[in-house]
mmCIF file of C-alpha atoms in Angstrom:
data_model
loop_
_atom_site.group_PDB
_atom_site.id
_atom_site.type_symbol
_atom_site.label_atom_id
_atom_site.label_comp_id
_atom_site.label_asym_id
_atom_site.label_seq_id
_atom_site.Cartn_x
_atom_site.Cartn_y
_atom_site.Cartn_z
ATOM 1 C CA UNK A 32 41.529 -78.140 -15.726
ATOM 2 C CA UNK A 33 38.019 -76.261 -15.172
ATOM 3 C CA UNK A 34 39.436 -72.883 -14.977
ATOM 4 C CA UNK A 35 39.485 -72.444 -18.964
ATOM 5 C CA UNK A 36 35.518 -73.039 -19.535
ATOM 6 C CA UNK A 37 33.800 -70.632 -21.116
ATOM 7 C CA UNK A 38 30.452 -69.797 -20.493
ATOM 8 C CA UNK A 39 28.583 -71.351 -23.238
ATOM 9 C CA UNK A 40 25.628 -69.338 -24.621
ATOM 10 C CA UNK A 41 22.227 -70.170 -23.255
ATOM 11 C CA UNK A 42 19.609 -71.781 -25.002
ATOM 12 C CA UNK A 43 16.926 -68.995 -26.657
ATOM 13 C CA UNK A 44 13.727 -72.016 -26.672
ATOM 14 C CA UNK A 45 15.112 -72.967 -23.318
ATOM 15 C CA UNK A 46 14.653 -69.468 -21.711
ATOM 16 C CA UNK A 47 11.460 -68.438 -23.591
ATOM 17 C CA UNK A 48 9.836 -72.384 -21.614
ATOM 18 C CA UNK A 49 11.159 -70.735 -18.434
ATOM 19 C CA UNK A 50 10.436 -67.196 -18.806
ATOM 20 C CA UNK A 51 6.550 -68.018 -20.194
ATOM 21 C CA UNK A 52 6.406 -70.164 -16.071
ATOM 22 C CA UNK A 53 7.324 -67.993 -14.120
ATOM 23 C CA UNK A 54 4.592 -64.854 -16.524
ATOM 24 C CA UNK A 55 1.532 -65.274 -13.995
ATOM 25 C CA UNK A 56 -1.389 -64.185 -16.560
ATOM 26 C CA UNK A 57 -4.068 -66.700 -16.227
ATOM 27 C CA UNK A 58 -4.538 -66.783 -20.619
ATOM 28 C CA UNK A 59 -0.972 -66.551 -21.162
ATOM 29 C CA UNK A 60 -0.165 -68.775 -24.414
ATOM 30 C CA UNK A 61 3.332 -70.927 -25.125
ATOM 31 C CA UNK A 62 4.062 -71.196 -29.135
ATOM 32 C CA UNK A 63 7.042 -71.442 -28.256
ATOM 33 C CA UNK A 64 8.151 -74.961 -27.160
ATOM 34 C CA UNK A 65 8.876 -77.130 -30.260
ATOM 35 C CA UNK A 66 6.588 -80.763 -29.114
ATOM 36 C CA UNK A 67 3.290 -81.106 -30.220
ATOM 37 C CA UNK A 68 0.520 -80.721 -27.562
ATOM 38 C CA UNK A 69 -3.017 -81.880 -27.807
ATOM 39 C CA UNK A 70 -6.022 -79.563 -27.356
ATOM 40 C CA UNK A 71 -5.046 -80.032 -23.234
ATOM 41 C CA UNK A 72 -2.241 -78.561 -23.181
ATOM 42 C CA UNK A 73 -0.953 -81.870 -23.073
ATOM 43 C CA UNK A 74 1.697 -83.900 -24.908
ATOM 44 C CA UNK A 75 0.129 -87.258 -25.217
ATOM 45 C CA UNK A 76 1.027 -90.916 -25.524
ATOM 46 C CA UNK A 77 -0.189 -92.469 -28.776
ATOM 47 C CA UNK A 78 -2.749 -94.941 -28.626
ATOM 48 C CA UNK A 79 -0.447 -97.913 -30.894
ATOM 49 C CA UNK A 80 2.994 -96.740 -29.300
ATOM 50 C CA UNK A 81 0.889 -97.352 -25.626
ATOM 51 C CA UNK A 82 -0.212 -100.660 -26.765
ATOM 52 C CA UNK A 83 3.377 -102.151 -27.813
ATOM 53 C CA UNK A 84 5.124 -100.806 -24.784
ATOM 54 C CA UNK A 85 2.900 -103.079 -22.838
ATOM 55 C CA UNK A 86 3.090 -105.888 -24.838
ATOM 56 C CA UNK A 87 6.603 -104.991 -24.723
ATOM 57 C CA UNK A 88 6.797 -105.401 -21.054
ATOM 58 C CA UNK A 89 5.100 -108.613 -21.116
ATOM 59 C CA UNK A 90 6.983 -110.238 -23.580
ATOM 60 C CA UNK A 91 10.815 -108.652 -23.241
ATOM 61 C CA UNK A 92 13.066 -111.078 -21.898
ATOM 62 C CA UNK A 93 16.997 -109.643 -22.097
ATOM 63 C CA UNK A 94 18.119 -105.840 -21.153
ATOM 64 C CA UNK A 95 21.208 -107.040 -23.311
ATOM 65 C CA UNK A 96 22.911 -104.384 -26.163
ATOM 66 C CA UNK A 97 21.325 -105.450 -29.791
ATOM 67 C CA UNK A 98 24.508 -104.090 -32.383
ATOM 68 C CA UNK A 99 26.156 -101.231 -32.851
ATOM 69 C CA UNK A 100 24.118 -100.087 -35.723
ATOM 70 C CA UNK A 101 20.793 -101.186 -33.501
ATOM 71 C CA UNK A 102 18.573 -103.775 -33.818
ATOM 72 C CA UNK A 103 18.721 -104.163 -37.998
ATOM 73 C CA UNK A 104 15.460 -104.442 -38.529
ATOM 74 C CA UNK A 105 14.543 -101.174 -36.519
ATOM 75 C CA UNK A 106 16.815 -99.578 -39.908
ATOM 76 C CA UNK A 107 14.654 -101.607 -42.253
ATOM 77 C CA UNK A 108 11.473 -100.267 -41.321
ATOM 78 C CA UNK A 109 12.550 -96.987 -40.811
ATOM 79 C CA UNK A 110 14.152 -96.908 -44.299
ATOM 80 C CA UNK A 111 10.774 -98.852 -46.021
ATOM 81 C CA UNK A 112 8.598 -96.016 -43.943
ATOM 82 C CA UNK A 113 11.026 -92.906 -44.818
ATOM 83 C CA UNK A 114 12.065 -94.048 -48.654
ATOM 84 C CA UNK A 115 9.411 -97.203 -49.548
ATOM 85 C CA UNK A 116 9.973 -98.588 -53.014
ATOM 86 C CA UNK A 117 11.982 -95.018 -54.263
ATOM 87 C CA UNK A 118 15.865 -96.418 -53.646
ATOM 88 C CA UNK A 119 16.843 -100.742 -53.668
ATOM 89 C CA UNK A 120 17.059 -101.610 -50.237
ATOM 90 C CA UNK A 121 20.352 -103.036 -50.752
ATOM 91 C CA UNK A 122 21.766 -99.343 -51.602
ATOM 92 C CA UNK A 123 20.902 -98.447 -47.714
ATOM 93 C CA UNK A 124 23.331 -98.225 -45.123
ATOM 94 C CA UNK A 125 20.950 -97.040 -42.027
ATOM 95 C CA UNK A 126 22.131 -97.468 -38.100
ATOM 96 C CA UNK A 127 19.734 -96.377 -34.646
ATOM 97 C CA UNK A 128 21.087 -93.241 -33.187
ATOM 98 C CA UNK A 129 19.961 -91.020 -30.368
ATOM 99 C CA UNK A 130 16.501 -89.131 -31.483
ATOM 100 C CA UNK A 131 16.958 -86.965 -34.933
ATOM 101 C CA UNK A 132 19.567 -84.783 -33.376
ATOM 102 C CA UNK A 133 22.053 -87.970 -33.127
ATOM 103 C CA UNK A 134 21.071 -89.060 -36.450
ATOM 104 C CA UNK A 135 22.356 -85.400 -37.727
ATOM 105 C CA UNK A 136 25.645 -84.841 -35.299
ATOM 106 C CA UNK A 137 26.755 -88.582 -36.692
ATOM 107 C CA UNK A 138 26.295 -86.967 -40.175
ATOM 108 C CA UNK A 139 27.971 -84.249 -40.247
ATOM 109 C CA UNK A 140 31.013 -86.668 -38.439
ATOM 110 C CA UNK A 141 29.968 -89.210 -41.778
ATOM 111 C CA UNK A 142 31.351 -86.095 -43.658
ATOM 112 C CA UNK A 143 33.740 -84.297 -42.271
ATOM 113 C CA UNK A 144 35.945 -88.198 -42.251
ATOM 114 C CA UNK A 145 34.975 -88.841 -45.956
ATOM 115 C CA UNK A 146 35.386 -85.928 -46.512
ATOM 116 C CA UNK A 147 37.188 -82.414 -44.612
ATOM 117 C CA UNK A 148 37.255 -79.393 -47.354
ATOM 118 C CA UNK A 149 33.036 -80.563 -47.361
ATOM 119 C CA UNK A 150 30.960 -77.482 -47.202
ATOM 120 C CA UNK A 151 27.580 -77.574 -45.792
ATOM 121 C CA UNK A 152 25.527 -75.908 -46.829
ATOM 122 C CA UNK A 153 21.543 -74.765 -44.736
ATOM 123 C CA UNK A 154 19.003 -73.193 -45.193
ATOM 124 C CA UNK A 155 18.733 -69.275 -43.857
ATOM 125 C CA UNK A 156 16.391 -70.060 -41.962
ATOM 126 C CA UNK A 157 17.419 -73.052 -40.289
ATOM 127 C CA UNK A 158 16.520 -75.387 -36.743
ATOM 128 C CA UNK A 159 18.972 -73.879 -34.702
ATOM 129 C CA UNK A 160 20.388 -76.674 -33.447
ATOM 130 C CA UNK A 161 22.401 -77.259 -36.966
ATOM 131 C CA UNK A 162 23.872 -74.509 -36.660
ATOM 132 C CA UNK A 163 25.419 -75.196 -33.617
ATOM 133 C CA UNK A 164 26.558 -78.045 -33.975
ATOM 134 C CA UNK A 165 28.788 -77.226 -37.319
ATOM 135 C CA UNK A 166 30.316 -74.765 -35.427
ATOM 136 C CA UNK A 167 30.730 -77.375 -32.639
ATOM 137 C CA UNK A 168 33.117 -80.170 -34.667
ATOM 138 C CA UNK A 169 34.436 -76.607 -36.950
ATOM 139 C CA UNK A 170 32.819 -78.040 -39.921
ATOM 140 C CA UNK A 171 32.738 -75.211 -42.471
ATOM 141 C CA UNK A 172 29.581 -73.889 -43.300
ATOM 142 C CA UNK A 173 27.595 -71.486 -45.655
ATOM 143 C CA UNK A 174 23.688 -70.506 -45.470
ATOM 144 C CA UNK A 175 21.266 -70.283 -48.899
ATOM 145 C CA UNK A 176 18.534 -67.846 -49.407
ATOM 146 C CA UNK A 177 15.083 -69.508 -48.704
ATOM 147 C CA UNK A 178 12.020 -67.371 -46.823
ATOM 148 C CA UNK A 179 10.678 -64.795 -48.549
ATOM 149 C CA UNK A 180 9.519 -62.395 -45.335
ATOM 150 C CA UNK A 181 6.933 -60.653 -48.201
ATOM 151 C CA UNK A 182 5.142 -63.654 -49.148
ATOM 152 C CA UNK A 183 5.840 -65.916 -46.096
ATOM 153 C CA UNK A 184 7.018 -68.658 -49.022
ATOM 154 C CA UNK A 185 9.916 -70.249 -50.428
ATOM 155 C CA UNK A 186 12.509 -67.263 -52.582
ATOM 156 C CA UNK A 187 13.094 -70.335 -54.212
ATOM 157 C CA UNK A 188 15.014 -67.452 -57.552
ATOM 158 C CA UNK A 189 16.994 -66.661 -54.349
ATOM 159 C CA UNK A 190 18.090 -70.065 -52.992
ATOM 160 C CA UNK A 191 18.577 -71.231 -56.914
ATOM 161 C CA UNK A 192 21.290 -68.717 -57.133
ATOM 162 C CA UNK A 193 23.012 -69.694 -53.872
ATOM 163 C CA UNK A 194 22.428 -72.992 -53.994
ATOM 164 C CA UNK A 195 24.733 -72.585 -57.848
ATOM 165 C CA UNK A 196 27.434 -71.537 -55.856
ATOM 166 C CA UNK A 197 27.622 -75.580 -54.722
ATOM 167 C CA UNK A 198 31.570 -76.914 -55.392
ATOM 168 C CA UNK A 199 32.073 -80.981 -55.687
ATOM 169 C CA UNK A 200 31.671 -82.770 -53.227
ATOM 170 C CA UNK A 201 29.876 -79.674 -51.340
ATOM 171 C CA UNK A 202 26.966 -81.281 -49.203
ATOM 172 C CA UNK A 203 23.225 -78.905 -49.477
ATOM 173 C CA UNK A 204 21.578 -79.977 -46.285
ATOM 174 C CA UNK A 205 17.220 -79.324 -46.191
ATOM 175 C CA UNK A 206 14.076 -80.213 -44.517
ATOM 176 C CA UNK A 207 12.229 -82.902 -45.943
ATOM 177 C CA UNK A 208 9.048 -81.897 -45.535
ATOM 178 C CA UNK A 209 7.579 -78.912 -43.066
ATOM 179 C CA UNK A 210 10.103 -77.081 -42.704
ATOM 180 C CA UNK A 211 11.498 -75.617 -39.658
ATOM 181 C CA UNK A 212 11.471 -73.086 -38.071
ATOM 182 C CA UNK A 213 9.451 -70.761 -41.344
ATOM 183 C CA UNK A 214 6.496 -73.583 -42.494
ATOM 184 C CA UNK A 215 7.012 -72.406 -45.436
ATOM 185 C CA UNK A 216 7.934 -76.009 -48.000
ATOM 186 C CA UNK A 217 8.966 -76.438 -51.594
ATOM 187 C CA UNK A 218 6.561 -78.299 -54.023
ATOM 188 C CA UNK A 219 7.970 -81.485 -56.202
ATOM 189 C CA UNK A 220 9.119 -80.055 -59.583
ATOM 190 C CA UNK A 221 11.104 -77.242 -57.718
ATOM 191 C CA UNK A 222 12.132 -80.655 -55.076
ATOM 192 C CA UNK A 223 13.243 -81.418 -59.011
ATOM 193 C CA UNK A 224 14.738 -79.129 -59.670
ATOM 194 C CA UNK A 225 16.967 -78.534 -57.108
ATOM 195 C CA UNK A 226 18.117 -82.606 -57.539
ATOM 196 C CA UNK A 227 19.395 -81.270 -61.464
ATOM 197 C CA UNK A 228 21.492 -78.948 -59.852
ATOM 198 C CA UNK A 229 22.946 -81.026 -56.867
ATOM 199 C CA UNK A 230 23.435 -83.428 -59.640
ATOM 200 C CA UNK A 231 25.191 -81.121 -62.375
ATOM 201 C CA UNK A 232 27.024 -79.062 -59.796
ATOM 202 C CA UNK A 233 28.257 -82.544 -57.810
ATOM 203 C CA UNK A 234 26.966 -81.902 -54.108
ATOM 204 C CA UNK A 235 25.169 -84.202 -51.966
ATOM 205 C CA UNK A 236 21.993 -83.918 -49.988
ATOM 206 C CA UNK A 237 21.822 -84.220 -47.432
ATOM 207 C CA UNK A 238 17.693 -84.738 -45.668
ATOM 208 C CA UNK A 239 16.557 -84.074 -42.085
ATOM 209 C CA UNK A 240 13.074 -85.238 -42.186
ATOM 210 C CA UNK A 241 11.677 -84.897 -38.654
ATOM 211 C CA UNK A 242 8.142 -84.508 -39.222
ATOM 212 C CA UNK A 243 6.888 -87.037 -41.498
ATOM 213 C CA UNK A 244 3.236 -87.042 -41.278
ATOM 214 C CA UNK A 245 2.200 -83.579 -40.003
ATOM 215 C CA UNK A 246 2.255 -82.009 -43.237
ATOM 216 C CA UNK A 247 0.427 -83.459 -46.163
ATOM 217 C CA UNK A 248 0.167 -87.545 -44.790
ATOM 218 C CA UNK A 249 3.188 -89.224 -44.561
ATOM 219 C CA UNK A 250 4.070 -90.749 -48.493
ATOM 220 C CA UNK A 251 3.544 -86.806 -49.230
ATOM 221 C CA UNK A 252 5.710 -85.688 -47.067
ATOM 222 C CA UNK A 253 8.119 -88.096 -48.032
ATOM 223 C CA UNK A 254 7.101 -87.528 -51.362
ATOM 224 C CA UNK A 255 11.169 -84.913 -51.393
ATOM 225 C CA UNK A 256 13.172 -87.185 -49.911
ATOM 226 C CA UNK A 257 12.258 -90.455 -52.049
ATOM 227 C CA UNK A 258 13.154 -88.241 -54.912
ATOM 228 C CA UNK A 259 16.388 -86.934 -54.246
ATOM 229 C CA UNK A 260 17.771 -90.494 -53.144
ATOM 230 C CA UNK A 261 16.187 -91.533 -56.316
ATOM 231 C CA UNK A 262 17.655 -89.274 -58.622
ATOM 232 C CA UNK A 263 21.062 -88.623 -57.035
ATOM 233 C CA UNK A 264 24.407 -90.656 -56.440
ATOM 234 C CA UNK A 265 24.630 -90.516 -53.005
ATOM 235 C CA UNK A 266 22.173 -89.197 -50.368
ATOM 236 C CA UNK A 267 22.353 -89.255 -46.690
ATOM 237 C CA UNK A 268 19.008 -88.741 -44.499
ATOM 238 C CA UNK A 269 18.582 -88.196 -40.775
ATOM 239 C CA UNK A 270 14.752 -88.870 -40.327
ATOM 240 C CA UNK A 271 13.044 -88.447 -36.464
ATOM 241 C CA UNK A 272 10.464 -90.573 -34.422
ATOM 242 C CA UNK A 273 10.308 -87.586 -31.433
ATOM 243 C CA UNK A 274 7.417 -86.627 -33.408
ATOM 244 C CA UNK A 275 4.990 -88.334 -35.989
ATOM 245 C CA UNK A 276 5.576 -91.312 -33.191
ATOM 246 C CA UNK A 277 5.278 -88.684 -29.646
ATOM 247 C CA UNK A 278 8.407 -90.165 -28.389
ATOM 248 C CA UNK A 279 10.410 -87.745 -27.722
ATOM 249 C CA UNK A 280 12.216 -88.835 -24.777
ATOM 250 C CA UNK A 281 13.120 -92.062 -25.689
ATOM 251 C CA UNK A 282 15.714 -90.817 -28.173
ATOM 252 C CA UNK A 283 14.958 -92.700 -31.252
ATOM 253 C CA UNK A 284 16.167 -91.809 -35.136
ATOM 254 C CA UNK A 285 18.343 -93.309 -37.782
ATOM 255 C CA UNK A 286 20.709 -92.724 -40.307
ATOM 256 C CA UNK A 287 21.205 -93.582 -44.044
ATOM 257 C CA UNK A 288 23.619 -92.954 -46.521
ATOM 258 C CA UNK A 289 22.170 -93.685 -49.921
ATOM 259 C CA UNK A 290 24.686 -94.667 -52.352
ATOM 260 C CA UNK A 291 24.003 -96.421 -56.166
ATOM 261 C CA UNK A 292 26.847 -96.897 -57.093
ATOM 262 C CA UNK A 293 28.209 -101.036 -56.758
ATOM 263 C CA UNK A 294 29.762 -101.934 -53.565
ATOM 264 C CA UNK A 295 29.181 -99.054 -51.470
ATOM 265 C CA UNK A 296 26.845 -100.445 -49.219
ATOM 266 C CA UNK A 297 29.151 -102.506 -47.394
ATOM 267 C CA UNK A 298 31.757 -99.267 -46.677
ATOM 268 C CA UNK A 299 28.728 -97.510 -45.996
ATOM 269 C CA UNK A 300 27.450 -99.389 -43.641
ATOM 270 C CA UNK A 301 30.500 -100.587 -41.435
ATOM 271 C CA UNK A 302 31.706 -96.861 -41.307
ATOM 272 C CA UNK A 303 28.388 -95.927 -39.770
ATOM 273 C CA UNK A 304 28.268 -97.975 -36.927
ATOM 274 C CA UNK A 305 32.236 -96.983 -36.491
ATOM 275 C CA UNK A 306 30.294 -93.789 -35.832
ATOM 276 C CA UNK A 307 28.519 -95.109 -33.403
ATOM 277 C CA UNK A 308 30.834 -96.854 -32.071
ATOM 278 C CA UNK A 309 32.785 -93.834 -31.162
ATOM 279 C CA UNK A 310 30.469 -91.952 -29.718
ATOM 280 C CA UNK A 311 27.889 -93.815 -27.542
ATOM 281 C CA UNK A 312 28.822 -97.487 -28.868
ATOM 282 C CA UNK A 313 24.649 -99.124 -28.817
ATOM 283 C CA UNK A 314 22.419 -95.984 -29.718
ATOM 284 C CA UNK A 315 19.017 -96.635 -27.367
ATOM 285 C CA UNK A 316 17.073 -99.451 -28.538
ATOM 286 C CA UNK A 317 13.210 -99.154 -25.831
ATOM 287 C CA UNK A 318 11.697 -95.990 -28.826
ATOM 288 C CA UNK A 319 13.634 -98.429 -31.483
ATOM 289 C CA UNK A 320 11.704 -100.892 -30.708
ATOM 290 C CA UNK A 321 8.159 -99.821 -30.337
ATOM 291 C CA UNK A 322 8.826 -98.451 -33.365
ATOM 292 C CA UNK A 323 9.641 -101.294 -35.280
ATOM 293 C CA UNK A 324 6.932 -103.256 -33.286
ATOM 294 C CA UNK A 325 3.841 -100.181 -34.821
ATOM 295 C CA UNK A 326 5.456 -100.125 -38.296
ATOM 296 C CA UNK A 327 5.259 -104.224 -38.195
ATOM 297 C CA UNK A 328 2.157 -104.881 -36.882
ATOM 298 C CA UNK A 329 -0.900 -104.496 -39.110
ATOM 299 C CA UNK A 330 -3.118 -103.463 -36.193
ATOM 300 C CA UNK A 331 -0.935 -100.965 -34.379
ATOM 301 C CA UNK A 332 0.754 -99.535 -37.298
ATOM 302 C CA UNK A 333 -3.365 -98.760 -38.773
ATOM 303 C CA UNK A 334 -3.623 -97.088 -34.736
ATOM 304 C CA UNK A 335 -0.267 -95.354 -35.095
ATOM 305 C CA UNK A 336 -1.617 -93.983 -38.683
ATOM 306 C CA UNK A 337 -5.257 -92.449 -38.300
ATOM 307 C CA UNK A 338 -4.141 -91.046 -34.933
ATOM 308 C CA UNK A 339 -1.143 -89.062 -36.732
ATOM 309 C CA UNK A 340 -3.911 -88.434 -39.400
ATOM 310 C CA UNK A 341 -6.078 -86.858 -36.767
ATOM 311 C CA UNK A 342 -2.870 -85.286 -35.505
ATOM 312 C CA UNK A 343 -2.276 -83.532 -38.631
ATOM 313 C CA UNK A 344 -6.090 -82.469 -40.354
ATOM 314 C CA UNK A 345 -5.897 -80.662 -36.051
ATOM 315 C CA UNK A 346 -3.117 -78.781 -36.960
ATOM 316 C CA UNK A 347 -4.497 -77.972 -39.978
ATOM 317 C CA UNK A 348 -8.257 -77.321 -39.030
ATOM 318 C CA UNK A 349 -5.846 -74.501 -37.116
ATOM 319 C CA UNK A 350 -3.932 -73.044 -39.410
ATOM 320 C CA UNK A 351 -7.233 -72.561 -41.509
ATOM 321 C CA UNK A 352 -9.201 -70.944 -38.013
ATOM 322 C CA UNK A 353 -5.950 -68.118 -37.866
ATOM 323 C CA UNK A 354 -5.704 -67.981 -41.114
ATOM 324 C CA UNK A 355 -9.630 -66.204 -41.412
ATOM 325 C CA UNK A 356 -9.202 -64.887 -37.990
ATOM 326 C CA UNK A 357 -6.455 -62.369 -39.191
ATOM 327 C CA UNK A 358 -8.885 -61.990 -42.729
ATOM 328 C CA UNK A 359 -11.841 -61.588 -40.273
ATOM 329 C CA UNK A 360 -9.393 -58.918 -38.412
ATOM 330 C CA UNK A 361 -6.834 -56.907 -41.242
ATOM 331 C CA UNK A 362 -9.346 -57.220 -44.312
ATOM 332 C CA UNK A 363 -6.296 -58.782 -46.573
ATOM 333 C CA UNK A 364 -5.391 -61.989 -47.123
ATOM 334 C CA UNK A 365 -1.253 -60.957 -46.343
ATOM 335 C CA UNK A 366 -1.549 -63.803 -43.538
ATOM 336 C CA UNK A 367 -3.439 -65.835 -45.651
ATOM 337 C CA UNK A 368 0.305 -68.048 -45.869
ATOM 338 C CA UNK A 369 -0.147 -69.301 -42.869
ATOM 339 C CA UNK A 370 -2.961 -71.862 -44.385
ATOM 340 C CA UNK A 371 -0.261 -72.904 -46.690
ATOM 341 C CA UNK A 372 2.482 -73.430 -44.249
ATOM 342 C CA UNK A 373 2.598 -76.804 -43.082
ATOM 343 C CA UNK A 374 4.025 -78.683 -40.027
ATOM 344 C CA UNK A 375 3.642 -78.115 -36.581
ATOM 345 C CA UNK A 376 6.256 -74.634 -37.383
ATOM 346 C CA UNK A 377 5.262 -70.729 -38.904
ATOM 347 C CA UNK A 378 7.100 -68.007 -39.226
ATOM 348 C CA UNK A 379 5.541 -64.708 -39.095
ATOM 349 C CA UNK A 380 7.876 -62.966 -40.890
ATOM 350 C CA UNK A 381 8.134 -60.243 -37.840
ATOM 351 C CA UNK A 382 11.288 -58.573 -35.965
ATOM 352 C CA UNK A 383 11.915 -58.852 -33.091
ATOM 353 C CA UNK A 384 10.437 -56.003 -31.204
ATOM 354 C CA UNK A 385 7.224 -57.367 -32.993
ATOM 355 C CA UNK A 386 7.504 -60.593 -30.822
ATOM 356 C CA UNK A 387 8.693 -58.815 -27.832
ATOM 357 C CA UNK A 388 5.380 -57.291 -27.858
ATOM 358 C CA UNK A 389 3.008 -59.734 -28.593
ATOM 359 C CA UNK A 390 5.116 -61.488 -25.148
ATOM 360 C CA UNK A 391 5.046 -57.505 -23.129
ATOM 361 C CA UNK A 392 1.249 -56.763 -24.423
ATOM 362 C CA UNK A 393 -0.169 -60.366 -24.106
ATOM 363 C CA UNK A 394 1.274 -62.837 -22.942
ATOM 364 C CA UNK A 395 1.731 -64.452 -26.044
ATOM 365 C CA UNK A 396 5.275 -66.430 -25.752
ATOM 366 C CA UNK A 397 7.256 -66.786 -29.744
ATOM 367 C CA UNK A 398 10.505 -67.310 -30.665
ATOM 368 C CA UNK A 399 12.468 -64.042 -31.538
ATOM 369 C CA UNK A 400 12.583 -64.564 -35.024
ATOM 370 C CA UNK A 401 8.920 -64.752 -35.025
ATOM 371 C CA UNK A 402 8.403 -68.201 -35.188
ATOM 372 C CA UNK A 403 4.995 -69.971 -33.836
ATOM 373 C CA UNK A 404 4.191 -73.844 -33.074
ATOM 374 C CA UNK A 405 1.029 -73.808 -34.706
ATOM 375 C CA UNK A 406 0.148 -76.906 -31.936
ATOM 376 C CA UNK A 407 0.129 -74.418 -28.694
ATOM 377 C CA UNK A 408 -2.604 -73.153 -30.260
ATOM 378 C CA UNK A 409 -6.681 -74.498 -29.636
ATOM 379 C CA UNK A 410 -9.711 -72.744 -30.781
ATOM 380 C CA UNK A 411 -10.195 -70.820 -27.662
ATOM 381 C CA UNK A 412 -6.654 -69.237 -28.029
ATOM 382 C CA UNK A 413 -6.575 -68.507 -31.676
ATOM 383 C CA UNK A 414 -8.953 -65.222 -31.820
ATOM 384 C CA UNK A 415 -6.492 -63.886 -28.628
ATOM 385 C CA UNK A 416 -3.438 -64.365 -31.071
ATOM 386 C CA UNK A 417 -4.970 -62.891 -34.201
ATOM 387 C CA UNK A 418 -6.361 -59.489 -32.608
ATOM 388 C CA UNK A 419 -2.644 -59.577 -30.866
ATOM 389 C CA UNK A 420 -0.882 -60.308 -33.513
ATOM 390 C CA UNK A 421 -3.327 -57.164 -35.036
ATOM 391 C CA UNK A 422 -3.016 -54.735 -32.476
ATOM 392 C CA UNK A 423 0.600 -54.887 -31.834
ATOM 393 C CA UNK A 424 1.290 -53.715 -35.846
ATOM 394 C CA UNK A 425 2.393 -57.393 -36.931
#
């Protein structure tokens, strides 16, 4: 049997990580990895998570299964965090998943089960794993224009022109905030236009929100998701706790299915639990337990929000510093979009040759499409990066 297996394509980001490790230069800079790093290059455990973990260690009395959907309280608190009061709680089915990736996969499974003919529209570019999973599941998909490489912003006219081609029952995958890999985002009036178009065409929105709190704040980052979920008859939402709670390896996520039509909730909830059973039975609980503890305790939540805000403001400061350095060196504002982007990532909008030159000449590692992790920088490395960008002719 095994002789029929084929070689799988190497993960480009993991290969980039290995190349960085093998580079002997002491002043090398890693902007490829997709995790948050502090000024010391570490991915810390957040204070509130550490406190909750200590409390859990002292108080937990069992490791028995929770339920197919995970602890219902985790789902309730995640729905409140993401949706606020935009949608009545009784309209939202939710299950815990192994990370945001698990939520995305389960959402695709639900789409395939509910409408095998549905096409999934994804932004160009998008997180590579979206495409990888869709291909693996043999779900038809197509792309819509999103990033304008000239302005560094969203090609909104192109996006709307492409989305006008969606058919009834198709699914449009949207990034709720902090678009990965570009960092470019829609404004709220543009989000309203997208919602109106989806409703006109009869398409279903699916929102991947992996960076809530990393852009403009917890509520502002959720504003688009809340608008879509409130205005569209049905919405799928895949939420991740990896970044904003800093619990990457705990694999903690949540899939929500919003339906405004009466009588849909129970069927949706039962179906999500059924899909969990088919794929992994019971979702991981440790990370979910920490999240529900933090969200349910006033002191822990206040501490978490304060630390998350420090992280957000720190990345914004790095963006502004980098844009300023490039303005001084280039004598122009052509890199000003970097300060307007939000989240961990920005896309420079240059070709693979420039990315290769940055790596070979300056030891600066970023993904081949010119995505760079802003959180991989600090105040000392920004001047080096800015000089290198100008040197290679970006």
